[in-house]
Coordinates of C-alpha atoms (C1' of nucleotides) in Angstrom, one line a residue:
Chain A
M1 CA 1.0 -47.9 -48.0
D2 CA 0.8 -44.8 -49.5
N3 CA -0.7 -44.8 -53.1
R4 CA -1.1 -41.6 -53.3
R5 CA 2.0 -40.7 -54.4
D6 CA 2.5 -43.2 -57.3
W7 CA -1.0 -41.6 -58.8
A8 CA 0.1 -38.3 -59.5
H9 CA -0.1 -39.1 -63.0
C10 CA -3.4 -40.5 -62.9
S11 CA -6.4 -38.9 -64.2
R12 CA -8.3 -39.5 -60.5
V13 CA -8.3 -41.8 -57.8
H14 CA -11.3 -43.1 -56.1
A15 CA -11.6 -43.7 -52.6
P16 CA -11.6 -46.9 -51.5
L17 CA -14.2 -49.0 -52.2
L18 CA -15.2 -52.7 -52.3
S19 CA -13.5 -54.2 -55.7
L20 CA -16.7 -56.2 -56.4
P21 CA -19.8 -56.1 -59.3
D22 CA -20.9 -53.1 -60.0
A23 CA -24.9 -52.5 -59.3
N24 CA -25.5 -52.8 -63.2
P25 CA -24.4 -56.6 -63.9
S26 CA -25.0 -55.8 -68.0
S27 CA -23.2 -59.0 -69.3
P28 CA -23.1 -62.0 -67.3
R29 CA -19.7 -62.8 -65.0
Q30 CA -18.8 -59.2 -65.6
N31 CA -18.1 -59.0 -62.1
C32 CA -15.9 -56.1 -62.0
G33 CA -14.8 -56.8 -65.1
L34 CA -12.2 -59.1 -64.0
G35 CA -13.2 -62.1 -65.5
G36 CA -12.9 -64.3 -62.8
Y37 CA -10.7 -63.0 -60.7
C38 CA -13.3 -61.3 -58.0
T39 CA -15.7 -64.6 -58.3
P40 CA -13.3 -66.8 -56.0
I41 CA -13.4 -64.5 -53.5
E42 CA -17.5 -63.7 -53.9
S43 CA -17.8 -67.2 -53.7
S44 CA -15.9 -68.7 -50.9
L45 CA -14.4 -66.3 -48.4
A46 CA -16.5 -65.6 -45.3
R47 CA -18.5 -62.2 -45.3
P48 CA -16.0 -60.1 -42.9
E49 CA -12.8 -61.5 -45.6
H50 CA -15.3 -60.4 -48.5
D51 CA -15.5 -57.0 -47.4
A52 CA -12.2 -57.1 -46.2
L53 CA -10.5 -57.1 -50.0
V54 CA -11.6 -53.1 -50.5
C55 CA -9.4 -51.2 -52.9
S56 CA -9.7 -48.3 -54.7
H57 CA -10.4 -47.7 -58.8
A58 CA -8.1 -45.4 -60.9
H59 CA -8.9 -44.0 -63.9
V60 CA -6.4 -44.1 -66.7
K61 CA -6.9 -42.0 -69.9
R62 CA -5.5 -42.8 -73.1
G63 CA -1.7 -42.5 -73.3
E64 CA -0.7 -42.0 -69.4
T65 CA 1.0 -44.5 -67.6
L66 CA -0.5 -46.7 -64.9
Y67 CA 3.2 -47.4 -63.4
R68 CA 6.3 -47.0 -65.1
L69 CA 9.9 -48.8 -65.1
G70 CA 11.6 -48.7 -61.4
D71 CA 8.2 -47.6 -59.7
R72 CA 7.8 -49.5 -56.6
L73 CA 5.5 -52.2 -56.0
S74 CA 2.5 -51.5 -54.5
S75 CA -0.4 -52.7 -55.7
I76 CA -1.5 -55.0 -58.5
Y77 CA -4.3 -54.0 -61.3
P78 CA -6.9 -56.1 -62.5
I79 CA -8.5 -54.3 -65.4
K80 CA -11.6 -53.2 -64.8
A81 CA -12.3 -51.3 -68.4
G82 CA -10.0 -50.4 -71.3
C83 CA -6.9 -52.1 -72.4
F84 CA -3.1 -51.5 -71.8
R85 CA 0.1 -51.9 -73.4
V86 CA 2.9 -53.0 -71.3
S87 CA 6.4 -52.3 -72.3
A88 CA 10.3 -53.4 -71.1
I89 CA 13.7 -51.4 -72.1
T90 CA 16.6 -52.8 -72.8
E91 CA 19.7 -51.4 -71.3
R92 CA 20.4 -50.0 -74.7
G93 CA 17.4 -48.1 -74.5
D94 CA 15.5 -49.7 -77.3
H95 CA 12.2 -50.7 -75.9
Q96 CA 9.9 -53.5 -77.0
V97 CA 6.1 -54.1 -76.4
I98 CA 5.8 -57.1 -74.0
G99 CA 2.0 -57.5 -74.3
F100 CA -1.2 -56.4 -74.4
Y101 CA -3.3 -56.5 -71.7
L102 CA -7.5 -56.4 -71.9
R103 CA -10.3 -56.2 -69.1
G104 CA -9.9 -58.7 -66.5
E105 CA -6.5 -59.4 -67.0
I106 CA -3.8 -58.5 -64.0
L107 CA -1.1 -55.7 -64.4
G108 CA 1.8 -55.5 -61.9
L109 CA 2.6 -59.4 -61.2
D110 CA 6.2 -59.0 -62.8
A111 CA 7.1 -57.0 -60.1
V112 CA 6.8 -59.0 -56.8
A113 CA 9.8 -60.6 -56.8
T114 CA 11.9 -57.1 -57.1
Q115 CA 9.5 -55.5 -55.4
S116 CA 10.0 -52.6 -58.1
H117 CA 8.1 -53.0 -61.8
T118 CA 10.6 -53.5 -64.9
S119 CA 7.9 -52.4 -67.3
T120 CA 5.5 -49.2 -67.9
A121 CA 1.9 -49.7 -68.3
T122 CA 0.5 -47.4 -70.7
A123 CA -3.3 -47.3 -71.5
L124 CA -4.1 -47.6 -74.9
E125 CA -7.5 -46.3 -74.2
D126 CA -9.3 -44.7 -71.7
S127 CA -9.5 -47.3 -68.8
E128 CA -10.2 -48.3 -65.2
V129 CA -8.2 -50.6 -62.8
C130 CA -8.8 -52.1 -59.5
I131 CA -6.0 -50.8 -57.1
V132 CA -5.4 -54.0 -55.2
P133 CA -2.4 -53.4 -52.4
F134 CA -0.3 -56.2 -53.0
E135 CA 0.6 -56.8 -48.9
H136 CA -2.5 -57.0 -48.0
F137 CA -3.6 -59.3 -51.0
E138 CA -1.1 -61.5 -49.9
R139 CA -2.5 -62.0 -46.2
L140 CA -5.7 -62.4 -47.6
C141 CA -4.6 -64.9 -49.7
A142 CA -3.1 -66.6 -46.7
K143 CA -7.0 -67.0 -45.0
S144 CA -8.3 -68.2 -48.5
G145 CA -7.6 -71.3 -50.2
P146 CA -9.4 -70.9 -53.3
L147 CA -8.1 -67.1 -53.4
Q148 CA -4.5 -68.3 -53.0
Q149 CA -4.9 -71.0 -55.7
H150 CA -6.8 -68.4 -58.1
F151 CA -3.8 -65.9 -57.7
H152 CA -1.2 -68.7 -58.2
K153 CA -3.0 -69.6 -61.3
M154 CA -2.8 -66.0 -63.0
M155 CA 0.8 -66.0 -62.1
S156 CA 1.4 -69.2 -63.5
R157 CA -1.0 -68.3 -66.8
E158 CA 1.4 -65.7 -67.1
I159 CA 4.3 -67.6 -67.5
S160 CA 2.6 -70.0 -69.9
V161 CA 1.5 -66.6 -72.1
D162 CA 5.3 -65.5 -71.9
R163 CA 6.5 -68.6 -73.2
N164 CA 4.2 -69.2 -76.2
M165 CA 5.4 -65.2 -77.1
M166 CA 8.9 -66.8 -76.9
L167 CA 8.1 -69.3 -79.1
L168 CA 6.9 -66.9 -81.6
L169 CA 9.8 -64.9 -81.1
G170 CA 12.1 -67.6 -81.6
S171 CA 10.7 -70.1 -84.3
M172 CA 8.6 -68.3 -86.4
N173 CA 8.4 -65.8 -89.7
A174 CA 6.8 -62.4 -89.8
E175 CA 3.3 -64.3 -91.5
E176 CA 3.1 -66.3 -88.9
R177 CA 3.9 -63.9 -86.2
V178 CA 1.3 -61.8 -87.3
V179 CA -1.6 -64.3 -87.5
S180 CA -0.7 -65.9 -84.5
F181 CA -1.4 -62.6 -83.1
L182 CA -4.5 -62.3 -84.2
L183 CA -5.6 -65.5 -83.7
S184 CA -4.5 -65.4 -80.2
L185 CA -6.4 -61.6 -80.0
S186 CA -9.5 -62.8 -81.3
A187 CA -9.6 -65.8 -78.8
R188 CA -9.4 -63.4 -75.9
L189 CA -12.2 -60.8 -77.2
V190 CA -14.4 -63.8 -77.4
A191 CA -13.7 -64.6 -74.1
R192 CA -14.5 -61.1 -73.3
G193 CA -18.0 -61.4 -75.5
Y194 CA -16.7 -59.7 -78.9
S195 CA -16.7 -60.7 -82.2
P196 CA -14.1 -63.4 -83.0
V197 CA -13.8 -62.2 -86.5
D198 CA -14.4 -58.9 -86.2
F199 CA -12.5 -56.4 -84.4
N200 CA -11.1 -53.2 -84.0
L201 CA -7.1 -52.9 -82.6
R202 CA -6.2 -50.1 -80.3
M203 CA -2.7 -50.2 -81.2
S204 CA -0.6 -49.0 -83.7
R205 CA 1.3 -50.7 -86.5
E206 CA 4.3 -50.1 -84.5
D207 CA 3.4 -51.5 -81.2
I208 CA 2.3 -54.2 -82.9
G209 CA 5.7 -54.8 -84.6
S210 CA 7.3 -54.4 -81.5
H211 CA 5.2 -57.3 -79.8
L212 CA 6.0 -59.5 -82.7
G213 CA 9.6 -58.1 -82.9
L214 CA 8.7 -57.1 -86.6
K215 CA 9.2 -53.5 -88.1
L216 CA 6.4 -51.6 -88.7
E217 CA 6.3 -52.1 -92.5
T218 CA 6.8 -55.6 -91.8
V219 CA 3.5 -55.7 -90.3
S220 CA 1.9 -53.5 -92.7
R221 CA 3.3 -55.7 -95.7
T222 CA 1.9 -58.7 -93.8
L223 CA -1.5 -57.7 -93.3
S224 CA -1.7 -56.6 -97.0
S225 CA -0.9 -59.9 -98.1
L226 CA -3.1 -61.7 -95.7
H227 CA -5.7 -59.3 -97.6
E228 CA -4.8 -60.6 -100.9
Q229 CA -4.8 -64.1 -99.9
R230 CA -8.9 -63.3 -99.0
L231 CA -8.1 -64.4 -95.3
L232 CA -8.3 -61.0 -93.9
D233 CA -10.1 -57.6 -94.6
V234 CA -8.0 -54.7 -93.1
D235 CA -9.5 -50.9 -92.7
G236 CA -7.0 -49.1 -90.7
R237 CA -7.4 -51.0 -87.3
H238 CA -10.3 -52.3 -87.9
F239 CA -10.2 -56.0 -88.6
R240 CA -12.5 -59.0 -90.1
V241 CA -11.1 -62.2 -90.5
L242 CA -12.9 -63.8 -93.1
D243 CA -11.1 -67.8 -93.2
V244 CA -10.4 -68.8 -89.9
P245 CA -9.1 -72.2 -90.7
G246 CA -7.3 -70.6 -93.4
L247 CA -5.2 -68.5 -90.9
K248 CA -4.6 -71.7 -88.4
R249 CA -3.5 -73.5 -91.4
L250 CA -1.2 -71.1 -92.0
V251 CA 0.5 -71.2 -88.5
G252 CA 0.3 -75.2 -88.7
E253 CA -2.8 -75.9 -86.8
P254 CA -4.3 -78.4 -89.0
E255 CA -7.9 -77.3 -87.0
S256 CA -9.1 -80.7 -86.2
A257 CA -6.3 -81.6 -84.1
R258 CA -6.3 -82.8 -80.4
Chain B
M1 CA -1.3 -87.5 -54.7
D2 CA 0.2 -90.9 -56.1
N3 CA 3.5 -89.6 -57.3
R4 CA 4.6 -93.3 -58.3
R5 CA 3.2 -93.3 -62.1
D6 CA 4.8 -90.2 -63.0
W7 CA 8.1 -91.5 -62.0
A8 CA 8.6 -95.0 -64.1
H9 CA 10.9 -93.4 -66.1
C10 CA 13.2 -92.0 -63.4
S11 CA 16.2 -93.7 -62.3
R12 CA 14.8 -94.2 -59.1
V13 CA 13.0 -92.4 -56.5
H14 CA 13.4 -91.9 -52.5
A15 CA 11.2 -92.6 -50.1
P16 CA 9.7 -89.8 -48.6
L17 CA 12.0 -87.5 -46.3
L18 CA 12.7 -84.2 -45.3
S19 CA 14.0 -81.9 -47.8
L20 CA 16.2 -80.0 -45.6
P21 CA 20.0 -79.6 -45.6
D22 CA 21.9 -83.1 -46.2
A23 CA 24.1 -83.7 -42.8
N24 CA 27.4 -82.4 -44.8
P25 CA 26.7 -78.8 -45.4
S26 CA 30.1 -78.9 -47.6
S27 CA 29.6 -75.3 -49.2
P28 CA 27.9 -72.5 -47.1
R29 CA 24.2 -72.1 -47.3
Q30 CA 23.7 -74.9 -49.8
N31 CA 20.6 -75.9 -47.8
C32 CA 19.4 -78.9 -50.0
G33 CA 20.9 -77.4 -52.8
L34 CA 18.3 -74.8 -53.4
G35 CA 19.8 -71.7 -53.2
G36 CA 17.2 -70.3 -50.7
Y37 CA 14.2 -72.1 -51.3
C38 CA 14.3 -73.9 -48.2
T39 CA 15.9 -71.4 -46.3
P40 CA 12.9 -69.6 -45.4
I41 CA 11.2 -72.7 -44.4
E42 CA 13.6 -73.3 -42.4
S43 CA 14.0 -69.8 -40.5
S44 CA 10.3 -69.0 -40.7
L45 CA 8.6 -72.4 -40.0
A46 CA 7.3 -73.4 -36.4
R47 CA 9.1 -77.2 -35.8
P48 CA 6.0 -79.3 -36.7
E49 CA 5.4 -77.0 -39.9
H50 CA 8.7 -77.3 -40.6
D51 CA 9.1 -81.0 -40.6
A52 CA 5.5 -81.1 -42.3
L53 CA 7.3 -80.2 -45.7
V54 CA 8.6 -83.7 -46.4
C55 CA 9.1 -84.8 -50.1
S56 CA 11.0 -87.5 -52.0
H57 CA 14.0 -86.7 -54.1
A58 CA 14.4 -88.2 -57.6
H59 CA 17.4 -88.9 -59.7
V60 CA 17.4 -88.3 -63.3
K61 CA 19.9 -89.2 -65.6
R62 CA 21.6 -87.3 -68.4
G63 CA 19.3 -87.9 -70.9
E64 CA 16.2 -88.7 -69.1
T65 CA 13.0 -86.4 -68.9
L66 CA 11.7 -85.0 -65.8
Y67 CA 8.2 -84.6 -67.0
R68 CA 6.8 -84.3 -70.2
L69 CA 4.2 -82.2 -72.2
G70 CA 1.3 -82.8 -71.3
D71 CA 2.2 -84.7 -67.5
R72 CA -1.0 -83.9 -65.0
L73 CA 1.0 -81.7 -62.3
S74 CA 1.6 -83.4 -59.1
S75 CA 4.6 -81.5 -57.9
I76 CA 6.8 -79.1 -58.4
Y77 CA 11.0 -79.8 -58.5
P78 CA 13.5 -77.4 -56.7
I79 CA 16.9 -78.7 -58.2
K80 CA 19.4 -80.3 -55.7
A81 CA 21.8 -80.9 -57.8
G82 CA 22.3 -81.0 -61.7
C83 CA 21.2 -79.1 -64.5
F84 CA 18.2 -79.6 -66.9
R85 CA 16.8 -78.7 -70.5
V86 CA 13.2 -77.3 -70.6
S87 CA 12.0 -77.5 -73.6
A88 CA 8.4 -76.7 -75.4
I89 CA 7.0 -77.9 -78.7
T90 CA 4.4 -75.9 -81.5
E91 CA 1.7 -76.9 -83.1
R92 CA 3.8 -77.5 -85.9
G93 CA 5.8 -79.8 -84.1
D94 CA 9.3 -77.9 -84.3
H95 CA 10.0 -77.3 -80.6
Q96 CA 11.9 -74.6 -78.4
V97 CA 14.1 -74.5 -75.6
I98 CA 12.8 -72.2 -73.1
G99 CA 15.5 -72.5 -70.6
F100 CA 18.2 -74.1 -68.9
Y101 CA 17.5 -74.4 -65.1
L102 CA 20.4 -75.1 -62.5
R103 CA 20.7 -76.0 -59.3
G104 CA 18.3 -74.4 -56.8
E105 CA 16.0 -73.3 -59.1
I106 CA 12.7 -74.8 -59.5
L107 CA 11.1 -77.0 -62.4
G108 CA 7.3 -77.0 -63.0
L109 CA 5.9 -73.7 -62.4
D110 CA 4.0 -73.1 -65.7
A111 CA 1.6 -76.0 -64.8
V112 CA 0.0 -74.3 -61.9
A113 CA -2.4 -72.6 -64.5
T114 CA -3.6 -75.4 -66.5
Q115 CA -2.6 -78.1 -63.9
S116 CA -0.4 -80.1 -66.7
H117 CA 2.7 -79.6 -68.0
T118 CA 3.2 -77.1 -71.1
S119 CA 6.8 -78.3 -71.6
T120 CA 9.5 -81.3 -71.1
A121 CA 12.3 -81.0 -68.5
T122 CA 15.2 -83.1 -69.7
A123 CA 18.4 -83.5 -67.6
L124 CA 21.7 -82.3 -69.0
E125 CA 23.9 -84.3 -66.4
D126 CA 22.9 -86.3 -64.0
S127 CA 20.5 -84.8 -61.5
E128 CA 18.5 -84.7 -58.3
V129 CA 15.6 -83.2 -58.0
C130 CA 13.1 -82.6 -54.5
I131 CA 9.6 -83.4 -55.0
V132 CA 7.2 -81.0 -53.6
P133 CA 3.7 -82.2 -54.0
F134 CA 1.8 -79.1 -54.9
E135 CA -1.2 -79.3 -53.1
H136 CA 0.6 -79.7 -50.1
F137 CA 3.0 -77.2 -50.5
E138 CA 0.1 -74.7 -51.3
R139 CA -1.4 -75.8 -48.2
L140 CA 1.4 -75.2 -46.5
C141 CA 2.0 -71.5 -47.9
A142 CA -1.1 -70.5 -46.2
K143 CA 0.4 -71.4 -42.9
S144 CA 3.5 -69.6 -43.2
G145 CA 3.6 -65.9 -44.7
P146 CA 7.1 -66.2 -45.5
L147 CA 7.0 -69.4 -47.7
Q148 CA 4.1 -68.0 -49.2
Q149 CA 5.9 -64.6 -50.0
H150 CA 9.1 -66.4 -51.4
F151 CA 6.9 -68.7 -53.5
H152 CA 5.3 -65.5 -55.3
K153 CA 8.6 -64.1 -55.4
M154 CA 9.7 -67.1 -57.6
M155 CA 6.9 -67.4 -59.8
S156 CA 7.3 -63.4 -60.2
R157 CA 10.9 -64.2 -61.1
E158 CA 10.3 -66.9 -63.5
I159 CA 8.1 -64.0 -65.6
S160 CA 10.9 -61.5 -65.2
V161 CA 13.3 -64.2 -67.0
D162 CA 11.3 -65.0 -69.9
R163 CA 10.5 -61.4 -70.3
N164 CA 14.1 -60.6 -70.3
M165 CA 14.5 -63.7 -73.0
M166 CA 11.3 -61.6 -75.3
L167 CA 13.3 -58.6 -75.2
L168 CA 16.5 -60.9 -76.4
L169 CA 14.5 -62.7 -79.2
G170 CA 12.7 -59.6 -80.4
S171 CA 15.6 -57.0 -80.7
M172 CA 19.0 -58.4 -80.7
N173 CA 21.3 -59.5 -83.4
A174 CA 23.0 -62.9 -83.5
E175 CA 26.1 -61.4 -81.8
E176 CA 24.1 -59.7 -79.0
R177 CA 21.9 -62.7 -78.6
V178 CA 25.0 -65.3 -77.7
V179 CA 27.0 -62.7 -75.4
S180 CA 23.8 -61.9 -73.5
F181 CA 23.4 -65.6 -73.2
L182 CA 27.0 -66.0 -72.1
L183 CA 26.9 -63.1 -69.3
S184 CA 24.0 -64.2 -68.0
L185 CA 24.7 -67.6 -67.2
S186 CA 28.2 -66.2 -66.0
A187 CA 26.1 -64.4 -63.5
R188 CA 23.9 -67.3 -62.2
L189 CA 27.1 -69.8 -62.0
V190 CA 28.6 -67.2 -59.8
A191 CA 25.8 -66.9 -57.4
R192 CA 26.4 -70.7 -57.2
G193 CA 29.9 -70.4 -56.4
Y194 CA 31.7 -71.3 -59.8
S195 CA 33.8 -69.0 -61.5
P196 CA 32.5 -66.0 -63.4
V197 CA 35.0 -66.4 -66.2
D198 CA 35.6 -70.2 -66.7
F199 CA 33.1 -72.8 -67.4
N200 CA 32.0 -75.8 -68.8
L201 CA 28.5 -75.8 -70.8
R202 CA 26.2 -78.9 -70.6
M203 CA 24.1 -78.2 -73.6
S204 CA 24.9 -78.4 -77.3
R205 CA 25.3 -75.6 -79.8
E206 CA 22.0 -76.9 -80.8
D207 CA 20.5 -76.5 -77.9
I208 CA 21.6 -73.2 -77.5
G209 CA 20.7 -72.1 -80.7
S210 CA 17.4 -73.4 -80.2
H211 CA 17.0 -71.3 -76.8
L212 CA 18.4 -68.3 -78.7
G213 CA 16.2 -68.7 -81.7
L214 CA 19.2 -69.4 -84.1
K215 CA 20.7 -71.8 -86.0
L216 CA 23.2 -74.3 -84.4
E217 CA 25.8 -73.2 -87.5
T218 CA 25.1 -69.6 -86.1
V219 CA 25.9 -69.8 -82.6
S220 CA 29.0 -71.6 -83.8
R221 CA 29.8 -68.9 -86.0
T222 CA 29.1 -66.4 -83.6
L223 CA 31.4 -67.8 -81.1
S224 CA 34.0 -68.2 -83.6
S225 CA 33.9 -64.2 -84.0
L226 CA 34.0 -63.6 -80.6
H227 CA 37.3 -65.7 -80.2
E228 CA 38.5 -63.9 -83.2
Q229 CA 37.6 -60.3 -81.4
R230 CA 39.5 -61.8 -78.2
L231 CA 36.5 -62.0 -76.3
L232 CA 36.5 -65.6 -75.2
D233 CA 38.3 -68.9 -75.6
V234 CA 36.3 -71.4 -76.7
D235 CA 36.9 -75.2 -76.9
G236 CA 34.1 -77.2 -77.3
R237 CA 32.3 -76.9 -74.5
H238 CA 34.6 -75.2 -72.4
F239 CA 34.4 -71.4 -72.3
R240 CA 36.8 -68.9 -71.1
V241 CA 35.7 -65.6 -71.1
L242 CA 38.7 -63.2 -71.5
D243 CA 37.1 -59.6 -71.7
V244 CA 33.7 -59.3 -69.6
P245 CA 33.6 -55.2 -70.1
G246 CA 34.4 -56.0 -74.3
L247 CA 31.4 -58.7 -73.9
K248 CA 29.2 -56.2 -71.8
R249 CA 30.3 -53.2 -74.4
L250 CA 28.5 -55.6 -77.1
V251 CA 25.1 -55.8 -75.9
G252 CA 25.2 -52.1 -75.2
E253 CA 26.1 -52.1 -71.4
P254 CA 28.2 -49.2 -70.8
E255 CA 29.3 -51.2 -67.9
S256 CA 29.5 -48.5 -65.8
A257 CA 26.6 -47.1 -66.2
R258 CA 22.9 -46.0 -64.0
Chain C
dC1 C1' 38.9 -99.7 -89.0
dG2 C1' 34.0 -97.3 -89.7
dG3 C1' 30.7 -94.9 -87.8
dG4 C1' 27.7 -91.3 -85.2
dG5 C1' 27.6 -87.6 -82.8
dT6 C1' 29.1 -82.8 -82.8
dG7 C1' 31.0 -79.0 -84.0
dT8 C1' 33.2 -75.6 -87.7
dT9 C1' 33.6 -73.5 -92.1
dG10 C1' 32.4 -72.0 -97.0
dA11 C1' 29.0 -70.6 -100.6
dG12 C1' 24.7 -69.3 -102.3
dT13 C1' 19.7 -67.7 -101.2
dC14 C1' 16.2 -65.2 -99.3
dC15 C1' 13.5 -62.9 -96.0
dA16 C1' 12.9 -59.1 -93.1
dC17 C1' 15.3 -54.5 -92.7
dT18 C1' 16.4 -49.6 -94.3
dC19 C1' 15.7 -46.1 -96.9
dA20 C1' 12.3 -43.8 -98.6
dA21 C1' 8.0 -41.9 -101.7
dC22 C1' 3.6 -41.1 -101.2
dC23 C1' -1.2 -41.3 -99.3
dC24 C1' -5.0 -40.7 -96.2
dT25 C1' -6.8 -38.7 -92.1
dG26 C1' -7.8 -35.1 -88.5
dG27 C1' -6.7 -31.3 -87.0
dT28 C1' -5.4 -26.1 -86.6
dG29 C1' -4.8 -21.5 -88.3
dG30 C1' -4.9 -17.9 -91.7
Chain D
dC1 C1' -13.6 -22.3 -97.1
dC2 C1' -8.7 -24.2 -98.0
dA3 C1' -3.9 -24.6 -97.2
dC4 C1' -0.8 -26.7 -94.0
dC5 C1' 1.0 -30.1 -91.0
dA6 C1' 1.6 -34.3 -88.2
dG7 C1' 1.0 -38.9 -87.2
dG8 C1' 0.4 -42.9 -89.1
dG9 C1' -0.6 -46.3 -92.9
dT10 C1' 1.2 -48.3 -97.5
dT11 C1' 4.5 -49.6 -100.8
dG12 C1' 8.7 -49.5 -103.7
dA13 C1' 13.5 -50.8 -104.1
dG14 C1' 17.9 -51.8 -102.5
dT15 C1' 20.8 -54.3 -98.6
dG16 C1' 22.6 -57.2 -95.5
dG17 C1' 22.2 -60.7 -91.5
dA18 C1' 21.0 -65.4 -90.9
dC19 C1' 19.4 -69.2 -92.9
dT20 C1' 20.2 -73.7 -96.2
dC21 C1' 22.9 -76.8 -97.8
dA22 C1' 27.2 -78.8 -97.7
dA23 C1' 31.8 -80.5 -96.9
dC24 C1' 34.9 -81.8 -93.6
dA25 C1' 37.5 -82.0 -88.6
dC26 C1' 37.3 -83.9 -84.2
dC27 C1' 36.4 -87.3 -80.4
dC28 C1' 34.8 -91.0 -78.3
dC29 C1' 33.5 -95.6 -78.5
dG30 C1' 32.7 -99.8 -80.6

DNA sequence: CGGGGTGTTGAGTCCACTCAACCCTGGTGG
DNA sequence: CCACCAGGGTTGAGTGGACTCAACACCCCG
């Protein structure tokens, strides 16, 4: 209802406006940077309903949080630009990075059940999100089958991603974890039009370690080892993958499978 | 559409019937054994819509699978009685237990995104599930706000549970994992009317280990250690919790926290 | 009686952790 | 300008917890 309170810590909040593509579609299908999130709305809603999905945008500067553990769920947040780190905290106080979210992915889906966020989302670079008031969104879902289906798939995809992480955390050694992480990140970057072999990460070794259930030293050592194996060039946060098949072999993918 | 094919491996398939409470409501609020799943339907749908959520039931004998990795999504499956082990498999071939599902919980939500199951559900005892054709269900959701909201919460809860598992797998030692598992299972059993301190598990040490990212020997050793600490009595698969506060202390919950 | 499935316990190994030193870079201030 | 510092990253040495391998106990069932 009133989003204002939640946004005190954000740089600025735009007045409500349509969440659809900016006038400059620089890359194809970059609608609102939502990677398919807005598309079903655009393609399948009648005009009045279409216009009804208004939302604000918010800019979140590097290091600022979009929402924190315990905040009431008011909205979900498709990422329009930038990237976020989502981390949770245990009773004991140690916290762990749940995942990294890129442009086109949706933040806040974990809060639907409890009506309050169970994690904290922090911008890893200056970023921009759409603010989709959840109650409003749910009502619209009921009016549009395709929108509803799309939302269900988003939630379900979230579950699938988390399960892959569980597999990683439960049964892989350090090298497999790091390689798996790099390969999956690479795939997500490709889908956003970046190079699959040449990328800059926004997160620290500690963030990566926390996400993979490893200590930062182990991440560093593993990256060095991959470099020695001539599979990867590492220069700080800049990565260049030299041997994709080689990496895939390390995580047990015969690469020509299926 | 045609559920028949998927059910060849199940003991028997009932003719379609209403998924609502049997005539003998032995325990309060045991509607269909769905622990709240059917409740919103019952309470918030108009009569014709209510009657429209027909579904079949299926009996799955101990050791049989309800669905397998790769099966097409046709339905989701609220558990009416019994319990299931859901496991996934990595490219490498080793598989891991994603979770254990009890009466009232819903199987199959991970498949919505890809339209095909990414895991295998195996009955740990003779069980019975409702078969809710997903397309049909989605249409009904659109007609009923409360049903839709309830479904969203179910999906979201699944995400929350998975995230707790990620915390466990990423940052706890063997003892903390086992204790955490026991406490959370205890809580779920209580919610179903069982004793919180006295329960029989249906799964093997290997299943537990696979779920917790441990080897079966480690699970066994840890249970023995908890017994030596006078926190737990273990007799095969029968457990009796002796000291709940003590256990909570082990996982870092000061028990009077907040 | 033997045999398979399940669980417990012991001995030794190894991988990731801890602790620590050091490097590099960018920023700040004398 | 350089000195200094803080944060992030790398690398080394040693430790410990979970793993591997193995033996054995137990129970159900033939």
